[in-house]
Tab-separated table of C-alpha atoms in Angstrom:
chain	number	residue	atom	x	y	z
B	1	MET	CA	4.366	4.200	-25.224
B	2	VAL	CA	4.634	7.619	-26.870
B	3	SER	CA	6.062	10.003	-24.310
B	4	ALA	CA	4.259	13.024	-22.963
B	5	LEU	CA	6.839	15.173	-24.716
B	6	LEU	CA	5.823	13.687	-28.064
B	7	LEU	CA	2.126	14.163	-27.402
B	8	SER	CA	2.312	17.713	-26.109
B	9	PRO	CA	2.755	19.375	-29.531
B	10	LEU	CA	-0.370	17.572	-30.736
B	11	LEU	CA	-2.438	18.794	-27.828
B	12	THR	CA	-1.047	22.321	-28.182
B	13	LEU	CA	-1.900	22.426	-31.895
B	14	MET	CA	-5.308	20.871	-31.310
B	15	LEU	CA	-6.300	23.314	-28.595
B	16	ALA	CA	-5.071	26.292	-30.590
B	17	SER	CA	-7.051	25.252	-33.685
B	18	MET	CA	-10.195	24.584	-31.661
B	19	THR	CA	-9.964	27.963	-29.933
B	20	THR	CA	-9.990	29.590	-33.352
B	21	ALA	CA	-12.899	27.474	-34.576
B	22	PHE	CA	-15.175	28.269	-31.625
B	23	SER	CA	-16.156	31.904	-31.581
B	24	ALA	CA	-18.571	32.080	-28.641
B	25	PRO	CA	-17.214	31.683	-25.093
B	26	SER	CA	-18.718	29.019	-22.845
B	27	THR	CA	-21.135	30.253	-20.209
B	28	ALA	CA	-21.448	26.947	-18.341
B	29	LYS	CA	-20.001	26.816	-14.825
B	30	ALA	CA	-21.012	23.408	-13.476
B	31	ASP	CA	-18.918	20.252	-13.337
B	32	ILE	CA	-18.215	17.873	-16.201
B	33	ALA	CA	-18.211	14.102	-15.701
B	34	VAL	CA	-16.110	11.818	-17.893
B	35	VAL	CA	-17.295	8.241	-17.444
B	36	GLY	CA	-14.512	5.868	-18.389
B	37	CYS	CA	-10.945	7.133	-18.219
B	38	GLY	CA	-8.928	4.924	-20.515
B	39	VAL	CA	-6.959	6.349	-23.430
B	40	LEU	CA	-9.901	8.343	-24.790
B	41	GLY	CA	-11.194	9.593	-21.447
B	42	THR	CA	-7.734	10.566	-20.228
B	43	SER	CA	-7.051	12.562	-23.390
B	44	LEU	CA	-10.412	14.309	-23.042
B	45	CYS	CA	-9.723	15.259	-19.417
B	46	LYS	CA	-6.349	16.748	-20.388
B	47	GLN	CA	-7.887	18.736	-23.227
B	48	LEU	CA	-10.749	20.049	-21.085
B	49	LEU	CA	-8.340	21.220	-18.398
B	50	SER	CA	-6.154	22.970	-20.980
B	51	HIS	CA	-8.826	24.528	-23.188
B	52	PRO	CA	-9.439	28.217	-22.366
B	53	ASP	CA	-13.182	27.949	-22.977
B	54	PHE	CA	-13.442	25.429	-20.141
B	55	ALA	CA	-11.201	27.277	-17.695
B	56	SER	CA	-14.073	27.749	-15.223
B	57	ARG	CA	-15.090	24.095	-15.277
B	58	SER	CA	-14.055	21.250	-12.994
B	59	ILE	CA	-13.823	17.697	-14.259
B	60	THR	CA	-14.549	14.422	-12.490
B	61	ALA	CA	-13.181	11.248	-14.046
B	62	ILE	CA	-15.454	8.344	-13.122
B	63	THR	CA	-14.294	4.730	-13.127
B	64	LYS	CA	-15.657	1.371	-11.997
B	65	SER	CA	-12.823	0.763	-9.522
B	66	THR	CA	-9.862	2.542	-7.940
B	67	ALA	CA	-7.315	0.310	-9.684
B	68	ARG	CA	-6.019	2.967	-12.104
B	69	HIS	CA	-6.713	6.139	-10.154
B	70	ASP	CA	-3.069	6.950	-9.420
B	71	ASP	CA	-2.105	6.297	-13.033
B	72	ILE	CA	-4.933	8.522	-14.302
B	73	ARG	CA	-3.852	11.367	-12.014
B	74	LYS	CA	-0.271	11.063	-13.218
B	75	GLN	CA	-1.325	11.116	-16.866
B	76	VAL	CA	-3.709	14.047	-16.479
B	77	LEU	CA	-2.056	16.114	-13.747
B	78	GLN	CA	1.480	14.730	-13.513
B	79	SER	CA	0.621	14.391	-9.813
B	80	ASP	CA	-0.410	11.738	-7.305
B	81	ILE	CA	-3.236	13.807	-5.848
B	82	ASP	CA	-6.389	15.469	-7.148
B	83	SER	CA	-6.431	19.182	-7.936
B	84	ASP	CA	-9.096	21.826	-7.374
B	85	ARG	CA	-10.334	21.259	-10.940
B	86	PHE	CA	-9.772	17.545	-11.446
B	87	THR	CA	-10.684	14.548	-9.344
B	88	VAL	CA	-10.974	10.811	-9.919
B	89	LYS	CA	-13.787	8.837	-8.301
B	90	THR	CA	-15.589	5.550	-8.678
B	91	PHE	CA	-19.176	5.534	-9.888
B	92	ASP	CA	-20.347	4.340	-6.476
B	93	ASP	CA	-18.442	7.104	-4.679
B	94	VAL	CA	-20.018	9.737	-6.923
B	95	LEU	CA	-23.517	8.466	-6.229
B	96	GLU	CA	-22.892	8.567	-2.474
B	97	THR	CA	-22.251	12.301	-2.522
B	98	SER	CA	-25.084	14.782	-2.052
B	99	SER	CA	-24.318	16.615	-5.304
B	100	SER	CA	-23.798	13.768	-7.738
B	101	SER	CA	-25.255	15.389	-10.865
B	102	PHE	CA	-23.222	17.116	-13.571
B	103	GLN	CA	-24.265	19.638	-16.174
B	104	ASP	CA	-22.275	17.817	-18.860
B	105	VAL	CA	-21.481	14.110	-19.075
B	106	VAL	CA	-19.299	12.242	-21.552
B	107	PHE	CA	-19.733	8.468	-21.456
B	108	CYS	CA	-16.679	6.916	-23.126
B	109	ALA	CA	-16.355	3.663	-21.209
B	110	PRO	CA	-16.199	0.648	-23.571
B	111	PRO	CA	-18.881	-2.064	-23.560
B	112	SER	CA	-16.367	-4.724	-22.500
B	113	GLY	CA	-16.573	-3.588	-18.884
B	114	PHE	CA	-20.337	-4.060	-18.487
B	115	ASP	CA	-22.703	-7.014	-18.372
B	116	ASN	CA	-25.507	-4.812	-19.712
B	117	TYR	CA	-24.069	-1.880	-21.632
B	118	PRO	CA	-27.338	-0.101	-22.542
B	119	SER	CA	-28.438	-0.247	-18.885
B	120	ALA	CA	-25.127	1.286	-17.799
B	121	VAL	CA	-25.618	4.180	-20.206
B	122	LYS	CA	-29.204	4.636	-19.041
B	123	GLU	CA	-28.072	4.699	-15.409
B	124	ALA	CA	-25.543	7.398	-16.242
B	125	THR	CA	-28.167	9.556	-17.965
B	126	GLU	CA	-30.521	9.203	-14.998
B	127	LYS	CA	-28.102	9.420	-12.069
B	128	LEU	CA	-25.198	11.566	-13.285
B	129	TRP	CA	-26.704	14.040	-15.738
B	130	ALA	CA	-28.350	17.061	-14.103
B	131	ALA	CA	-32.150	16.867	-14.068
B	132	ASP	CA	-32.670	20.111	-16.006
B	133	LYS	CA	-30.728	18.652	-18.991
B	134	SER	CA	-29.386	22.120	-19.769
B	135	GLY	CA	-26.021	20.671	-20.700
B	136	SER	CA	-24.926	17.792	-22.923
B	137	PHE	CA	-24.739	14.036	-22.590
B	138	VAL	CA	-22.217	12.712	-25.106
B	139	PHE	CA	-22.011	8.970	-25.714
B	140	THR	CA	-19.104	7.571	-27.729
B	141	SER	CA	-20.444	4.884	-30.046
B	142	SER	CA	-18.948	3.155	-33.077
B	143	GLY	CA	-19.240	3.584	-36.820
B	144	GLY	CA	-19.319	-0.203	-36.929
B	145	VAL	CA	-23.085	-0.055	-36.372
B	146	TYR	CA	-23.609	0.977	-40.012
B	147	GLU	CA	-24.703	-1.864	-42.242
B	148	GLY	CA	-23.039	-0.568	-45.395
B	149	LYS	CA	-22.690	-2.651	-48.533
B	150	ASP	CA	-19.509	-3.560	-50.349
B	151	GLY	CA	-17.511	-0.341	-50.720
B	152	GLU	CA	-20.552	1.838	-49.996
B	153	THR	CA	-20.223	5.330	-48.543
B	154	VAL	CA	-22.179	5.799	-45.314
B	155	ASN	CA	-23.109	8.987	-43.485
B	156	GLU	CA	-25.015	9.974	-40.368
B	157	SER	CA	-28.389	8.879	-41.746
B	158	SER	CA	-27.346	5.574	-43.327
B	159	PRO	CA	-29.068	2.366	-42.158
B	160	THR	CA	-27.568	0.450	-39.249
B	161	PHE	CA	-27.526	-3.280	-38.621
B	162	ASP	CA	-30.656	-4.840	-37.207
B	163	PRO	CA	-29.905	-4.947	-33.471
B	164	GLU	CA	-31.957	-8.121	-33.071
B	165	THR	CA	-29.996	-10.132	-35.618
B	166	ASN	CA	-26.588	-8.556	-34.924
B	167	PRO	CA	-26.043	-8.656	-31.137
B	168	ARG	CA	-22.611	-6.995	-31.246
B	169	SER	CA	-23.902	-3.919	-33.047
B	170	GLY	CA	-27.187	-4.210	-31.183
B	171	ARG	CA	-25.489	-3.627	-27.848
B	172	MET	CA	-24.115	-0.329	-29.146
B	173	ILE	CA	-27.326	0.696	-30.928
B	174	TYR	CA	-29.441	0.109	-27.822
B	175	ALA	CA	-26.915	2.081	-25.756
B	176	GLU	CA	-27.202	4.962	-28.238
B	177	GLN	CA	-30.961	4.886	-27.858
B	178	GLU	CA	-30.663	5.235	-24.081
B	179	ALA	CA	-28.370	8.239	-24.450
B	180	ILE	CA	-30.573	9.940	-27.036
B	181	ALA	CA	-33.877	9.235	-25.262
B	182	LEU	CA	-33.315	11.996	-22.680
B	183	GLY	CA	-31.715	14.457	-25.084
B	184	GLY	CA	-28.155	13.203	-25.311
B	185	CYS	CA	-26.147	12.573	-28.455
B	186	ALA	CA	-24.017	9.777	-29.874
B	187	LEU	CA	-20.649	10.135	-31.594
B	188	ARG	CA	-20.058	7.149	-33.872
B	189	LEU	CA	-16.283	6.894	-33.954
B	190	ALA	CA	-14.037	5.300	-36.553
B	191	GLY	CA	-11.345	2.810	-35.526
B	192	LEU	CA	-9.207	4.368	-32.817
B	193	TYR	CA	-5.426	4.308	-32.606
B	194	THR	CA	-2.324	5.740	-30.983
B	195	PHE	CA	1.269	5.069	-31.970
B	196	GLU	CA	1.270	1.822	-30.006
B	197	ARG	CA	-2.426	0.911	-29.957
B	198	GLY	CA	-4.649	-0.056	-32.849
B	199	ALA	CA	-5.009	-2.476	-35.727
B	200	HIS	CA	-1.485	-1.764	-37.004
B	201	SER	CA	0.126	-2.816	-33.732
B	202	TYR	CA	-1.939	-5.978	-33.395
B	203	TRP	CA	-1.527	-7.093	-36.996
B	204	LEU	CA	2.229	-6.500	-37.139
B	205	LYS	CA	3.057	-7.862	-33.688
B	206	LYS	CA	0.527	-10.656	-33.241
B	207	CYS	CA	-0.376	-11.837	-36.748
B	208	GLN	CA	2.999	-12.524	-38.326
B	209	GLU	CA	2.348	-16.255	-38.354
B	210	SER	CA	-1.434	-16.510	-38.176
B	211	GLY	CA	-2.189	-13.842	-40.763
B	212	VAL	CA	-4.849	-11.113	-40.820
B	213	GLN	CA	-8.491	-11.935	-41.439
B	214	GLY	CA	-9.931	-10.092	-44.453
B	215	ARG	CA	-8.720	-8.942	-47.849
B	216	GLU	CA	-5.689	-6.657	-48.064
B	217	ASP	CA	-7.649	-3.961	-49.883
B	218	GLY	CA	-10.472	-4.021	-47.342
B	219	ILE	CA	-11.451	-0.480	-46.353
B	220	VAL	CA	-10.700	0.740	-42.822
B	221	ASN	CA	-11.774	4.117	-41.394
B	222	LEU	CA	-9.553	5.485	-38.645
B	223	LEU	CA	-9.360	8.222	-36.023
B	224	ASN	CA	-6.583	9.194	-33.643
B	225	TYR	CA	-7.560	8.899	-29.968
B	226	ASP	CA	-6.700	12.548	-29.318
B	227	ASP	CA	-8.839	13.637	-32.261
B	228	ALA	CA	-11.703	11.497	-30.925
B	229	ALA	CA	-11.362	13.281	-27.583
B	230	SER	CA	-11.376	16.679	-29.279
B	231	ALA	CA	-14.604	15.712	-31.078
B	232	CYS	CA	-16.183	14.988	-27.679
B	233	LEU	CA	-14.994	18.381	-26.482
B	234	ALA	CA	-16.469	19.975	-29.598
B	235	ALA	CA	-19.837	18.353	-28.881
B	236	LEU	CA	-19.772	19.831	-25.377
B	237	LYS	CA	-18.798	23.202	-26.783
B	238	VAL	CA	-21.653	23.503	-29.291
B	239	GLY	CA	-24.084	22.345	-26.607
B	240	PRO	CA	-27.549	20.794	-26.673
B	241	THR	CA	-28.987	23.353	-29.083
B	242	VAL	CA	-26.887	21.573	-31.722
B	243	ASN	CA	-26.238	18.082	-30.410
B	244	ALA	CA	-29.449	17.052	-28.585
B	245	LYS	CA	-30.962	13.782	-29.832
B	246	ARG	CA	-28.520	13.522	-32.734
B	247	THR	CA	-25.968	11.015	-33.956
B	248	PHE	CA	-22.676	12.126	-35.467
B	249	LEU	CA	-20.104	10.235	-37.536
B	250	ILE	CA	-16.495	11.012	-36.639
B	251	SER	CA	-13.442	9.933	-38.629
B	252	ASP	CA	-10.319	11.488	-40.119
B	253	GLY	CA	-12.042	11.541	-43.518
B	254	ASN	CA	-9.301	9.543	-45.236
B	255	PRO	CA	-10.109	5.829	-45.256
B	256	THR	CA	-7.247	3.449	-45.902
B	257	THR	CA	-6.911	-0.316	-46.346
B	258	ARG	CA	-5.625	-3.144	-44.175
B	259	LYS	CA	-2.452	-3.284	-46.252
B	260	GLY	CA	-2.197	0.512	-46.245
B	261	ILE	CA	-2.306	0.567	-42.438
B	262	CYS	CA	0.597	-1.848	-42.242
B	263	GLU	CA	2.557	0.016	-44.920
B	264	SER	CA	2.223	3.272	-42.970
B	265	ALA	CA	3.330	1.676	-39.699
B	266	LEU	CA	6.297	-0.084	-41.309
B	267	LYS	CA	7.740	3.316	-42.240
B	268	CYS	CA	8.528	3.897	-38.557
B	269	ALA	CA	11.631	2.551	-36.856
B	270	ALA	CA	9.545	1.109	-34.016
B	271	TYR	CA	7.828	-1.265	-36.459
B	272	ALA	CA	10.662	-1.796	-38.957
B	273	GLN	CA	11.563	-5.180	-37.412
B	274	TYR	CA	8.217	-6.609	-38.565
B	275	SER	CA	7.188	-7.703	-42.033
B	276	MET	CA	3.959	-7.346	-43.949
B	277	PRO	CA	1.543	-10.004	-42.657
B	278	ARG	CA	-0.454	-12.311	-44.886
B	279	PHE	CA	-4.038	-11.231	-45.552
B	280	LEU	CA	-6.367	-14.205	-45.569
B	281	GLY	CA	-9.026	-12.737	-47.827
B	282	PRO	CA	-10.970	-14.056	-49.601
B	283	ASP	CA	-10.480	-11.742	-52.558
B	284	ASP	CA	-14.216	-11.727	-53.190
B	285	GLY	CA	-15.014	-10.953	-49.545
B	286	LEU	CA	-16.766	-7.771	-48.462
B	287	LYS	CA	-14.605	-4.727	-49.058
B	288	GLY	CA	-16.023	-2.567	-46.261
B	289	LYS	CA	-17.561	0.885	-46.138
B	290	ILE	CA	-16.371	4.481	-46.441
B	291	TYR	CA	-17.309	7.005	-43.751
B	292	ASP	CA	-18.503	10.453	-44.766
B	293	GLY	CA	-18.781	12.555	-41.606
B	294	SER	CA	-18.642	15.952	-43.322
B	295	LYS	CA	-22.047	16.995	-41.951
B	296	SER	CA	-20.929	16.096	-38.436
B	297	ASN	CA	-17.714	18.059	-38.814
B	298	GLU	CA	-19.694	21.116	-39.873
B	299	ALA	CA	-22.277	20.808	-37.102
B	300	LEU	CA	-19.650	20.332	-34.387
B	301	GLN	CA	-17.250	22.912	-35.873
B	302	TRP	CA	-14.580	20.239	-35.670
B	303	GLU	CA	-11.823	18.780	-37.757
B	304	PRO	CA	-9.066	16.304	-36.907
B	305	VAL	CA	-5.488	17.361	-36.342
B	306	TYR	CA	-4.263	14.178	-37.991
B	307	LYS	CA	-5.872	14.060	-41.422
B	308	SER	CA	-4.860	10.452	-42.032
B	309	PHE	CA	-3.213	7.488	-40.344
B	310	ASP	CA	-0.273	7.795	-42.712
B	311	SER	CA	0.336	11.440	-41.793
B	312	PHE	CA	0.289	10.481	-38.110
B	313	MET	CA	2.793	7.658	-38.518
B	314	THR	CA	5.126	9.634	-40.784
B	315	SER	CA	5.230	12.414	-38.164
B	316	PHE	CA	7.423	10.058	-36.114
B	317	ILE	CA	9.959	9.451	-38.875
């Protein structure tokens, strides 16, 4: 795991750049709810607490169970107890309180934890988001919903898979629709990674013998977890006058390939013991799609700190 000392320069640089990008101070005072506090949610909570434009806001991290509450507090606060601005609660505990609505809600819990993902998102919009909808509801979706042809460039308005014939994408598309129906927005994220998490780690550590499905030059769009969190923060910052009922496409803007991902990781000492895995092709298989999120970047006044996966990995050399 990358230590907190290694991550702190990233967060410092990210917060400084975002402070410059956002000219108008926030006027919101009410609480912010972050539903799902894994890698993405934890990073978002840390950035919200540190960002000067959110200094008057309190944040509630909402989880399904109490299993990771102590770990979340330690990651966010370096403490075993809640603070006056940050608390961790289960969804059920939040609903039992008399003031369970939040001006802003970010739903970044993955679909794997729910039997009915769209219904979970709908419940959050109805039971957590304040009735006046004066703030933002931000749902983190996936760029994988875009149909895209072989090597095609896709943007915010490109066609998505048919949710009826593609159940995996359909689950995410229907969840987006629930978020957008009441005025929320969806951030379609590229493939997420940290130093130890992501396709590079799985392919190099787990696929040495079995090989990697897909052609070596297949296109992959990526996004650092901390940059994904800062995009969520940016969506909150611009507010519903910009983000309401919209979908955004978020990536680092520098697509790579399956082989390129492995080549970048192998530059680091932590992965030097592994070798390039076999790519199982076929050579005439689909090449993938290229994300163009330039309109989203402009609308959200956002840009990633890590401009590419390679620049991230080489920062550890």
